[in-house]
Amino acid sequence: MSVTPLPFAGAGAPRLEGLTVFVRGLTLEAGIGIHDHELGRLQRLVIDVTLELSPEPVERLGDTVNYETVAAAARAIVAEGHVGLVETFAQRLATACLTDPRVRRCAVRIEKPGALDGAAAAGCEVVLSR
């Protein structure tokens, strides 16, 4: 099977301006919270991560950020033990994602369902960039 290249060669070729990689709805059970009733138990977190990468061509997995790496970073934070605030969790995850030099900006949104009576979820969003 042969692959025909796209007809974008030459001066009028489109330029890659950006690349976004995301993980949506990653659900983890974590020790999180500052209230007495939250200590010593797990609570559900729903995590969204959006990474803006350097605009480089992507031909293979090594040219981009693997979704599994993002999930593994979140799971590693859970494995470290109890975290008081979802904001702290989000900052740690965003910082971990920024260790990859291709990541220019990272937004981490964390929802904590059941944290607030009458609300579907409460949480935060943290954005870090270089």
Short mmCIF file of N, CA, C and O in Angstrom, two decimals:
data_model
loop_
_atom_site.label_atom_id
_atom_site.label_comp_id
_atom_site.label_asym_id
_atom_site.label_seq_id
_atom_site.Cartn_x
_atom_site.Cartn_y
_atom_site.Cartn_z
N MET A 1 0.84 -1.17 0.00
CA MET A 1 0.00 0.00 0.00
C MET A 1 0.89 1.23 0.00
O MET A 1 1.82 1.35 0.77
N SER A 2 0.61 2.16 -0.85
CA SER A 2 1.39 3.40 -0.87
C SER A 2 0.53 4.54 -0.31
O SER A 2 -0.69 4.53 -0.41
N VAL A 3 1.21 5.49 0.26
CA VAL A 3 0.55 6.65 0.84
C VAL A 3 0.90 7.86 -0.01
O VAL A 3 2.06 8.14 -0.26
N THR A 4 -0.12 8.56 -0.44
CA THR A 4 0.09 9.76 -1.23
C THR A 4 0.22 10.95 -0.30
O THR A 4 -0.65 11.16 0.56
N PRO A 5 1.29 11.72 -0.42
CA PRO A 5 1.44 12.88 0.46
C PRO A 5 0.36 13.92 0.19
O PRO A 5 -0.17 14.01 -0.91
N LEU A 6 0.05 14.67 1.22
CA LEU A 6 -0.93 15.74 1.07
C LEU A 6 -0.38 16.81 0.14
O LEU A 6 0.82 17.08 0.13
N PRO A 7 -1.23 17.45 -0.62
CA PRO A 7 -0.75 18.45 -1.58
C PRO A 7 -0.47 19.80 -0.94
O PRO A 7 -1.06 20.81 -1.30
N PHE A 8 0.45 19.83 0.05
CA PHE A 8 0.74 21.07 0.77
C PHE A 8 2.21 21.43 0.70
O PHE A 8 2.75 21.96 1.65
N ALA A 9 2.87 21.16 -0.36
CA ALA A 9 4.29 21.50 -0.45
C ALA A 9 4.45 22.91 -1.01
O ALA A 9 3.59 23.43 -1.68
N GLY A 10 5.57 23.51 -0.67
CA GLY A 10 5.89 24.81 -1.25
C GLY A 10 5.52 25.98 -0.36
O GLY A 10 5.16 25.85 0.80
N ALA A 11 5.59 27.18 -0.96
CA ALA A 11 5.42 28.43 -0.22
C ALA A 11 4.03 28.60 0.37
O ALA A 11 3.87 29.23 1.40
N GLY A 12 3.01 28.05 -0.25
CA GLY A 12 1.65 28.23 0.26
C GLY A 12 1.21 27.16 1.23
O GLY A 12 0.04 27.09 1.59
N ALA A 13 2.14 26.33 1.67
CA ALA A 13 1.80 25.23 2.58
C ALA A 13 1.33 25.76 3.92
O ALA A 13 1.85 26.75 4.42
N PRO A 14 0.33 25.12 4.51
CA PRO A 14 -0.11 25.55 5.84
C PRO A 14 0.99 25.33 6.87
O PRO A 14 1.79 24.42 6.74
N ARG A 15 0.97 26.18 7.87
CA ARG A 15 1.98 26.11 8.93
C ARG A 15 1.31 25.60 10.20
O ARG A 15 0.24 26.07 10.57
N LEU A 16 1.94 24.65 10.85
CA LEU A 16 1.43 24.12 12.11
C LEU A 16 1.61 25.19 13.18
O LEU A 16 2.72 25.58 13.50
N GLU A 17 0.50 25.68 13.71
CA GLU A 17 0.55 26.77 14.70
C GLU A 17 0.52 26.25 16.13
O GLU A 17 0.94 26.93 17.04
N GLY A 18 -0.02 25.09 16.31
CA GLY A 18 -0.09 24.55 17.66
C GLY A 18 -0.60 23.13 17.65
O GLY A 18 -1.12 22.65 16.66
N LEU A 19 -0.42 22.48 18.76
CA LEU A 19 -0.87 21.11 18.94
C LEU A 19 -1.38 20.98 20.36
O LEU A 19 -0.69 21.37 21.31
N THR A 20 -2.58 20.47 20.51
CA THR A 20 -3.17 20.28 21.82
C THR A 20 -3.43 18.79 22.04
O THR A 20 -3.99 18.12 21.19
N VAL A 21 -2.98 18.31 23.18
CA VAL A 21 -3.22 16.94 23.60
C VAL A 21 -4.05 17.02 24.87
O VAL A 21 -3.78 17.86 25.74
N PHE A 22 -5.07 16.18 24.98
CA PHE A 22 -5.90 16.26 26.19
C PHE A 22 -6.32 14.89 26.68
O PHE A 22 -6.34 13.92 25.94
N VAL A 23 -6.62 14.86 27.97
CA VAL A 23 -7.22 13.71 28.64
C VAL A 23 -8.46 14.26 29.34
O VAL A 23 -8.37 15.22 30.10
N ARG A 24 -9.61 13.68 29.06
CA ARG A 24 -10.86 14.16 29.65
C ARG A 24 -11.51 13.06 30.49
O ARG A 24 -11.58 11.90 30.10
N GLY A 25 -12.00 13.47 31.64
CA GLY A 25 -12.80 12.56 32.46
C GLY A 25 -12.04 11.42 33.11
O GLY A 25 -12.64 10.38 33.40
N LEU A 26 -10.75 11.60 33.38
CA LEU A 26 -9.99 10.57 34.08
C LEU A 26 -10.53 10.51 35.52
O LEU A 26 -10.47 11.50 36.25
N THR A 27 -11.07 9.37 35.88
CA THR A 27 -11.69 9.23 37.20
C THR A 27 -10.78 8.40 38.10
O THR A 27 -10.40 7.29 37.76
N LEU A 28 -10.43 9.00 39.24
CA LEU A 28 -9.56 8.34 40.22
C LEU A 28 -10.17 8.45 41.60
O LEU A 28 -10.87 9.42 41.91
N GLU A 29 -9.88 7.48 42.43
CA GLU A 29 -10.24 7.52 43.85
C GLU A 29 -9.00 7.99 44.59
O GLU A 29 -7.94 7.38 44.48
N ALA A 30 -9.16 9.09 45.35
CA ALA A 30 -8.00 9.68 46.00
C ALA A 30 -8.31 10.07 47.44
O ALA A 30 -9.45 10.40 47.78
N GLY A 31 -7.28 10.04 48.26
CA GLY A 31 -7.38 10.59 49.60
C GLY A 31 -7.22 12.09 49.47
O GLY A 31 -6.13 12.57 49.19
N ILE A 32 -8.32 12.82 49.63
CA ILE A 32 -8.27 14.27 49.43
C ILE A 32 -9.28 14.96 50.33
O ILE A 32 -10.36 14.43 50.59
N GLY A 33 -8.92 16.12 50.82
CA GLY A 33 -9.83 16.91 51.62
C GLY A 33 -9.21 17.35 52.93
O GLY A 33 -8.26 16.75 53.42
N ILE A 34 -9.78 18.41 53.49
CA ILE A 34 -9.25 18.97 54.73
C ILE A 34 -10.17 18.76 55.92
O ILE A 34 -9.76 18.95 57.06
N HIS A 35 -11.40 18.35 55.67
CA HIS A 35 -12.36 18.18 56.75
C HIS A 35 -12.19 16.82 57.42
O HIS A 35 -11.74 15.86 56.79
N ASP A 36 -12.55 16.76 58.69
CA ASP A 36 -12.40 15.51 59.44
C ASP A 36 -13.07 14.33 58.75
O ASP A 36 -12.51 13.24 58.72
N HIS A 37 -14.26 14.55 58.20
CA HIS A 37 -14.99 13.45 57.56
C HIS A 37 -14.34 13.00 56.24
O HIS A 37 -14.70 11.97 55.69
N GLU A 38 -13.37 13.76 55.74
CA GLU A 38 -12.68 13.39 54.49
C GLU A 38 -11.37 12.63 54.75
O GLU A 38 -10.82 12.04 53.82
N LEU A 39 -10.91 12.67 55.95
CA LEU A 39 -9.64 12.02 56.28
C LEU A 39 -9.83 10.52 56.42
O LEU A 39 -10.83 10.05 56.96
N GLY A 40 -8.88 9.76 55.90
CA GLY A 40 -8.93 8.31 56.02
C GLY A 40 -9.89 7.62 55.08
O GLY A 40 -10.20 6.44 55.26
N ARG A 41 -10.38 8.33 54.06
CA ARG A 41 -11.26 7.68 53.07
C ARG A 41 -10.94 8.23 51.68
O ARG A 41 -10.34 9.29 51.54
N LEU A 42 -11.35 7.48 50.70
CA LEU A 42 -11.13 7.88 49.32
C LEU A 42 -12.35 8.60 48.76
O LEU A 42 -13.48 8.28 49.13
N GLN A 43 -12.09 9.56 47.89
CA GLN A 43 -13.16 10.29 47.22
C GLN A 43 -12.86 10.32 45.73
O GLN A 43 -11.70 10.30 45.31
N ARG A 44 -13.91 10.41 44.96
CA ARG A 44 -13.77 10.41 43.50
C ARG A 44 -13.35 11.78 43.00
O ARG A 44 -13.90 12.80 43.42
N LEU A 45 -12.37 11.79 42.11
CA LEU A 45 -11.95 12.99 41.39
C LEU A 45 -12.14 12.73 39.90
O LEU A 45 -11.85 11.62 39.41
N VAL A 46 -12.60 13.74 39.18
CA VAL A 46 -12.70 13.67 37.73
C VAL A 46 -11.74 14.72 37.19
O VAL A 46 -11.89 15.91 37.49
N ILE A 47 -10.77 14.26 36.42
CA ILE A 47 -9.65 15.11 36.02
C ILE A 47 -9.64 15.31 34.51
O ILE A 47 -9.73 14.35 33.74
N ASP A 48 -9.48 16.56 34.11
CA ASP A 48 -9.28 16.93 32.71
C ASP A 48 -7.93 17.63 32.61
O ASP A 48 -7.63 18.52 33.42
N VAL A 49 -7.14 17.24 31.63
CA VAL A 49 -5.83 17.87 31.40
C VAL A 49 -5.75 18.27 29.94
O VAL A 49 -6.04 17.46 29.05
N THR A 50 -5.35 19.52 29.70
CA THR A 50 -5.13 20.00 28.35
C THR A 50 -3.71 20.51 28.25
O THR A 50 -3.31 21.38 29.03
N LEU A 51 -2.96 19.96 27.30
CA LEU A 51 -1.57 20.35 27.09
C LEU A 51 -1.42 21.03 25.75
O LEU A 51 -1.85 20.50 24.73
N GLU A 52 -0.84 22.20 25.75
CA GLU A 52 -0.48 22.86 24.50
C GLU A 52 1.00 22.59 24.26
O GLU A 52 1.84 22.93 25.08
N LEU A 53 1.27 21.95 23.13
CA LEU A 53 2.63 21.54 22.81
C LEU A 53 3.27 22.48 21.80
O LEU A 53 2.57 23.21 21.08
N SER A 54 4.58 22.43 21.72
CA SER A 54 5.30 23.16 20.69
C SER A 54 4.82 22.69 19.33
O SER A 54 4.57 21.49 19.14
N PRO A 55 4.67 23.59 18.39
CA PRO A 55 4.15 23.21 17.07
C PRO A 55 5.21 22.50 16.22
O PRO A 55 5.90 23.12 15.43
N GLU A 56 5.34 21.22 16.44
CA GLU A 56 6.29 20.39 15.69
C GLU A 56 5.51 19.28 14.99
O GLU A 56 4.50 18.81 15.50
N PRO A 57 5.99 18.84 13.84
CA PRO A 57 5.31 17.73 13.16
C PRO A 57 5.31 16.47 14.03
O PRO A 57 6.25 16.21 14.76
N VAL A 58 4.23 15.72 13.94
CA VAL A 58 4.09 14.49 14.71
C VAL A 58 3.92 13.34 13.72
O VAL A 58 2.94 13.27 12.99
N GLU A 59 4.89 12.45 13.73
CA GLU A 59 4.86 11.28 12.86
C GLU A 59 4.81 9.98 13.65
O GLU A 59 4.43 8.96 13.13
N ARG A 60 5.25 10.03 14.92
CA ARG A 60 5.27 8.84 15.75
C ARG A 60 5.00 9.24 17.20
O ARG A 60 5.04 10.41 17.54
N LEU A 61 4.72 8.27 18.03
CA LEU A 61 4.36 8.52 19.42
C LEU A 61 5.42 9.34 20.15
O LEU A 61 5.11 10.20 20.96
N GLY A 62 6.68 9.11 19.84
CA GLY A 62 7.76 9.83 20.49
C GLY A 62 7.79 11.32 20.16
O GLY A 62 8.52 12.08 20.81
N ASP A 63 7.01 11.75 19.18
CA ASP A 63 6.95 13.17 18.81
C ASP A 63 5.92 13.95 19.60
O ASP A 63 5.77 15.15 19.42
N THR A 64 5.17 13.26 20.45
CA THR A 64 4.08 13.91 21.18
C THR A 64 4.08 13.42 22.62
O THR A 64 4.95 12.67 23.04
N VAL A 65 3.10 13.85 23.39
CA VAL A 65 2.94 13.40 24.77
C VAL A 65 1.92 12.27 24.79
O VAL A 65 0.80 12.43 24.30
N ASN A 66 2.31 11.16 25.35
CA ASN A 66 1.45 9.99 25.43
C ASN A 66 0.38 10.23 26.51
O ASN A 66 0.70 10.62 27.63
N TYR A 67 -0.88 9.97 26.19
CA TYR A 67 -1.97 10.13 27.16
C TYR A 67 -1.71 9.33 28.43
O TYR A 67 -2.05 9.76 29.53
N GLU A 68 -1.12 8.16 28.25
CA GLU A 68 -0.85 7.29 29.39
C GLU A 68 0.12 7.93 30.38
O GLU A 68 0.05 7.69 31.59
N THR A 69 1.03 8.77 29.88
CA THR A 69 1.97 9.48 30.74
C THR A 69 1.24 10.46 31.64
O THR A 69 1.56 10.61 32.82
N VAL A 70 0.24 11.13 31.09
CA VAL A 70 -0.57 12.08 31.86
C VAL A 70 -1.33 11.34 32.96
O VAL A 70 -1.33 11.74 34.13
N ALA A 71 -1.97 10.24 32.59
CA ALA A 71 -2.71 9.44 33.57
C ALA A 71 -1.78 8.89 34.65
O ALA A 71 -2.13 8.88 35.84
N ALA A 72 -0.61 8.44 34.25
CA ALA A 72 0.36 7.89 35.21
C ALA A 72 0.80 8.97 36.21
O ALA A 72 0.99 8.68 37.40
N ALA A 73 0.96 10.20 35.74
CA ALA A 73 1.35 11.29 36.63
C ALA A 73 0.26 11.55 37.67
O ALA A 73 0.54 11.76 38.85
N ALA A 74 -1.00 11.51 37.25
CA ALA A 74 -2.11 11.71 38.19
C ALA A 74 -2.17 10.57 39.20
O ALA A 74 -2.35 10.79 40.40
N ARG A 75 -1.98 9.35 38.72
CA ARG A 75 -2.01 8.19 39.61
C ARG A 75 -0.85 8.22 40.61
O ARG A 75 -0.99 7.78 41.76
N ALA A 76 0.28 8.73 40.18
CA ALA A 76 1.44 8.84 41.08
C ALA A 76 1.16 9.81 42.22
O ALA A 76 1.58 9.58 43.36
N ILE A 77 0.45 10.89 41.94
CA ILE A 77 0.09 11.84 43.00
C ILE A 77 -0.84 11.17 44.00
O ILE A 77 -0.68 11.32 45.21
N VAL A 78 -1.80 10.41 43.50
CA VAL A 78 -2.71 9.67 44.39
C VAL A 78 -1.90 8.71 45.26
O VAL A 78 -2.12 8.60 46.47
N ALA A 79 -0.94 8.02 44.66
CA ALA A 79 -0.14 7.02 45.37
C ALA A 79 0.75 7.63 46.45
O ALA A 79 1.11 6.95 47.42
N GLU A 80 1.08 8.91 46.31
CA GLU A 80 1.92 9.59 47.32
C GLU A 80 1.18 9.76 48.64
O GLU A 80 1.81 9.98 49.66
N GLY A 81 -0.13 9.70 48.63
CA GLY A 81 -0.89 9.82 49.86
C GLY A 81 -1.85 11.00 49.86
O GLY A 81 -2.02 11.68 48.85
N HIS A 82 -2.45 11.23 50.98
CA HIS A 82 -3.50 12.23 51.13
C HIS A 82 -3.02 13.62 50.71
O HIS A 82 -1.93 14.05 51.04
N VAL A 83 -3.89 14.31 49.98
CA VAL A 83 -3.65 15.70 49.55
C VAL A 83 -4.80 16.53 50.13
O VAL A 83 -5.97 16.15 50.02
N GLY A 84 -4.47 17.65 50.74
CA GLY A 84 -5.49 18.44 51.39
C GLY A 84 -6.46 19.11 50.42
O GLY A 84 -7.68 19.06 50.62
N LEU A 85 -5.96 19.72 49.39
CA LEU A 85 -6.80 20.54 48.51
C LEU A 85 -6.72 20.06 47.06
O LEU A 85 -5.66 19.64 46.58
N VAL A 86 -7.85 20.15 46.34
CA VAL A 86 -7.82 19.83 44.91
C VAL A 86 -6.91 20.80 44.17
O VAL A 86 -6.30 20.44 43.17
N GLU A 87 -6.80 22.03 44.66
CA GLU A 87 -5.89 23.00 44.04
C GLU A 87 -4.45 22.53 44.10
O GLU A 87 -3.69 22.68 43.13
N THR A 88 -4.07 21.96 45.23
CA THR A 88 -2.71 21.42 45.38
C THR A 88 -2.50 20.26 44.42
O THR A 88 -1.46 20.18 43.75
N PHE A 89 -3.47 19.38 44.33
CA PHE A 89 -3.40 18.24 43.41
C PHE A 89 -3.23 18.75 41.97
O PHE A 89 -2.38 18.27 41.22
N ALA A 90 -4.04 19.72 41.60
CA ALA A 90 -3.99 20.26 40.23
C ALA A 90 -2.65 20.90 39.94
O ALA A 90 -2.08 20.71 38.85
N GLN A 91 -2.10 21.64 40.89
CA GLN A 91 -0.79 22.26 40.68
C GLN A 91 0.30 21.22 40.52
O GLN A 91 1.19 21.35 39.68
N ARG A 92 0.25 20.17 41.33
CA ARG A 92 1.25 19.10 41.23
C ARG A 92 1.18 18.41 39.87
O ARG A 92 2.20 18.11 39.26
N LEU A 93 -0.03 18.15 39.41
CA LEU A 93 -0.19 17.48 38.13
C LEU A 93 0.27 18.38 36.98
O LEU A 93 0.96 17.92 36.07
N ALA A 94 -0.09 19.64 37.02
CA ALA A 94 0.35 20.56 35.97
C ALA A 94 1.87 20.69 35.95
O ALA A 94 2.49 20.69 34.88
N THR A 95 2.47 20.76 37.12
CA THR A 95 3.93 20.84 37.21
C THR A 95 4.58 19.59 36.63
O THR A 95 5.58 19.66 35.90
N ALA A 96 4.01 18.43 36.93
CA ALA A 96 4.54 17.17 36.38
C ALA A 96 4.46 17.17 34.86
O ALA A 96 5.38 16.73 34.18
N CYS A 97 3.35 17.66 34.31
CA CYS A 97 3.19 17.69 32.86
C CYS A 97 4.19 18.64 32.21
O CYS A 97 4.67 18.39 31.10
N LEU A 98 4.53 19.72 32.89
CA LEU A 98 5.47 20.70 32.34
C LEU A 98 6.93 20.22 32.38
O LEU A 98 7.80 20.89 31.83
N THR A 99 7.18 19.06 32.98
CA THR A 99 8.55 18.53 32.93
C THR A 99 8.92 18.10 31.53
O THR A 99 10.10 17.99 31.21
N ASP A 100 7.92 17.86 30.69
CA ASP A 100 8.18 17.54 29.28
C ASP A 100 8.43 18.87 28.56
O ASP A 100 7.56 19.75 28.55
N PRO A 101 9.60 19.05 27.97
CA PRO A 101 9.94 20.34 27.36
C PRO A 101 9.05 20.73 26.18
O PRO A 101 9.01 21.91 25.80
N ARG A 102 8.33 19.79 25.62
CA ARG A 102 7.42 20.12 24.50
C ARG A 102 6.15 20.80 24.97
O ARG A 102 5.46 21.45 24.18
N VAL A 103 5.83 20.67 26.26
CA VAL A 103 4.61 21.26 26.80
C VAL A 103 4.86 22.73 27.11
O VAL A 103 5.71 23.07 27.92
N ARG A 104 4.09 23.59 26.44
CA ARG A 104 4.22 25.04 26.65
C ARG A 104 3.23 25.55 27.68
O ARG A 104 3.47 26.53 28.36
N ARG A 105 2.08 24.89 27.76
CA ARG A 105 1.01 25.34 28.66
C ARG A 105 0.23 24.11 29.09
O ARG A 105 0.00 23.20 28.29
N CYS A 106 -0.18 24.09 30.35
CA CYS A 106 -0.93 22.97 30.88
C CYS A 106 -2.10 23.50 31.71
O CYS A 106 -1.90 24.32 32.61
N ALA A 107 -3.29 23.04 31.39
CA ALA A 107 -4.47 23.35 32.18
C ALA A 107 -4.98 22.05 32.80
O ALA A 107 -5.18 21.06 32.09
N VAL A 108 -5.16 22.07 34.10
CA VAL A 108 -5.68 20.91 34.83
C VAL A 108 -6.96 21.34 35.52
O VAL A 108 -6.96 22.29 36.31
N ARG A 109 -8.03 20.65 35.22
CA ARG A 109 -9.34 20.90 35.85
C ARG A 109 -9.70 19.66 36.66
O ARG A 109 -9.65 18.54 36.14
N ILE A 110 -10.03 19.87 37.92
CA ILE A 110 -10.41 18.76 38.77
C ILE A 110 -11.78 19.02 39.36
O ILE A 110 -12.02 20.08 39.95
N GLU A 111 -12.66 18.05 39.18
CA GLU A 111 -13.98 18.10 39.80
C GLU A 111 -14.01 17.07 40.93
O GLU A 111 -13.45 15.98 40.80
N LYS A 112 -14.68 17.47 42.00
CA LYS A 112 -14.83 16.59 43.16
C LYS A 112 -16.33 16.40 43.39
O LYS A 112 -16.96 17.15 44.13
N PRO A 113 -16.92 15.42 42.68
CA PRO A 113 -18.36 15.19 42.83
C PRO A 113 -18.72 14.90 44.28
O PRO A 113 -17.99 14.22 44.99
N GLY A 114 -19.84 15.42 44.71
CA GLY A 114 -20.29 15.17 46.07
C GLY A 114 -19.69 16.09 47.11
O GLY A 114 -20.01 15.99 48.29
N ALA A 115 -18.82 17.00 46.70
CA ALA A 115 -18.17 17.88 47.66
C ALA A 115 -19.09 18.98 48.18
O ALA A 115 -18.88 19.50 49.27
N LEU A 116 -20.11 19.31 47.41
CA LEU A 116 -20.99 20.42 47.77
C LEU A 116 -22.44 19.99 47.55
O LEU A 116 -22.82 19.64 46.42
N ASP A 117 -23.22 19.98 48.62
CA ASP A 117 -24.62 19.60 48.51
C ASP A 117 -25.33 20.47 47.48
O ASP A 117 -25.17 21.70 47.45
N GLY A 118 -26.10 19.83 46.61
CA GLY A 118 -26.87 20.54 45.60
C GLY A 118 -26.12 20.85 44.32
O GLY A 118 -26.69 21.38 43.37
N ALA A 119 -24.83 20.52 44.28
CA ALA A 119 -24.03 20.78 43.07
C ALA A 119 -23.57 19.45 42.49
O ALA A 119 -23.27 18.50 43.22
N ALA A 120 -23.49 19.40 41.17
CA ALA A 120 -22.98 18.19 40.51
C ALA A 120 -21.53 17.94 40.90
O ALA A 120 -21.10 16.81 41.07
N ALA A 121 -20.78 19.01 41.03
CA ALA A 121 -19.38 18.91 41.43
C ALA A 121 -18.86 20.29 41.79
O ALA A 121 -19.42 21.30 41.38
N ALA A 122 -17.80 20.29 42.55
CA ALA A 122 -17.05 21.50 42.84
C ALA A 122 -15.60 21.17 42.51
O ALA A 122 -15.24 20.01 42.42
N GLY A 123 -14.79 22.16 42.30
CA GLY A 123 -13.40 21.88 41.98
C GLY A 123 -12.63 23.11 41.60
O GLY A 123 -12.97 24.22 42.03
N CYS A 124 -11.63 22.93 40.78
CA CYS A 124 -10.79 24.05 40.37
C CYS A 124 -10.17 23.78 39.02
O CYS A 124 -10.19 22.66 38.52
N GLU A 125 -9.59 24.82 38.48
CA GLU A 125 -8.77 24.70 37.28
C GLU A 125 -7.51 25.51 37.50
O GLU A 125 -7.55 26.65 37.97
N VAL A 126 -6.38 24.88 37.22
CA VAL A 126 -5.06 25.50 37.35
C VAL A 126 -4.43 25.54 35.98
O VAL A 126 -4.48 24.54 35.24
N VAL A 127 -3.83 26.67 35.64
CA VAL A 127 -3.13 26.81 34.36
C VAL A 127 -1.70 27.24 34.65
O VAL A 127 -1.47 28.24 35.32
N LEU A 128 -0.74 26.47 34.15
CA LEU A 128 0.67 26.81 34.24
C LEU A 128 1.25 26.88 32.84
O LEU A 128 0.85 26.11 31.97
N SER A 129 2.18 27.79 32.64
CA SER A 129 2.83 27.87 31.33
C SER A 129 4.29 28.25 31.52
O SER A 129 4.71 28.68 32.57
N ARG A 130 5.03 28.09 30.45
CA ARG A 130 6.45 28.50 30.50
C ARG A 130 6.65 29.65 29.55
O ARG A 130 5.93 29.94 28.69
#
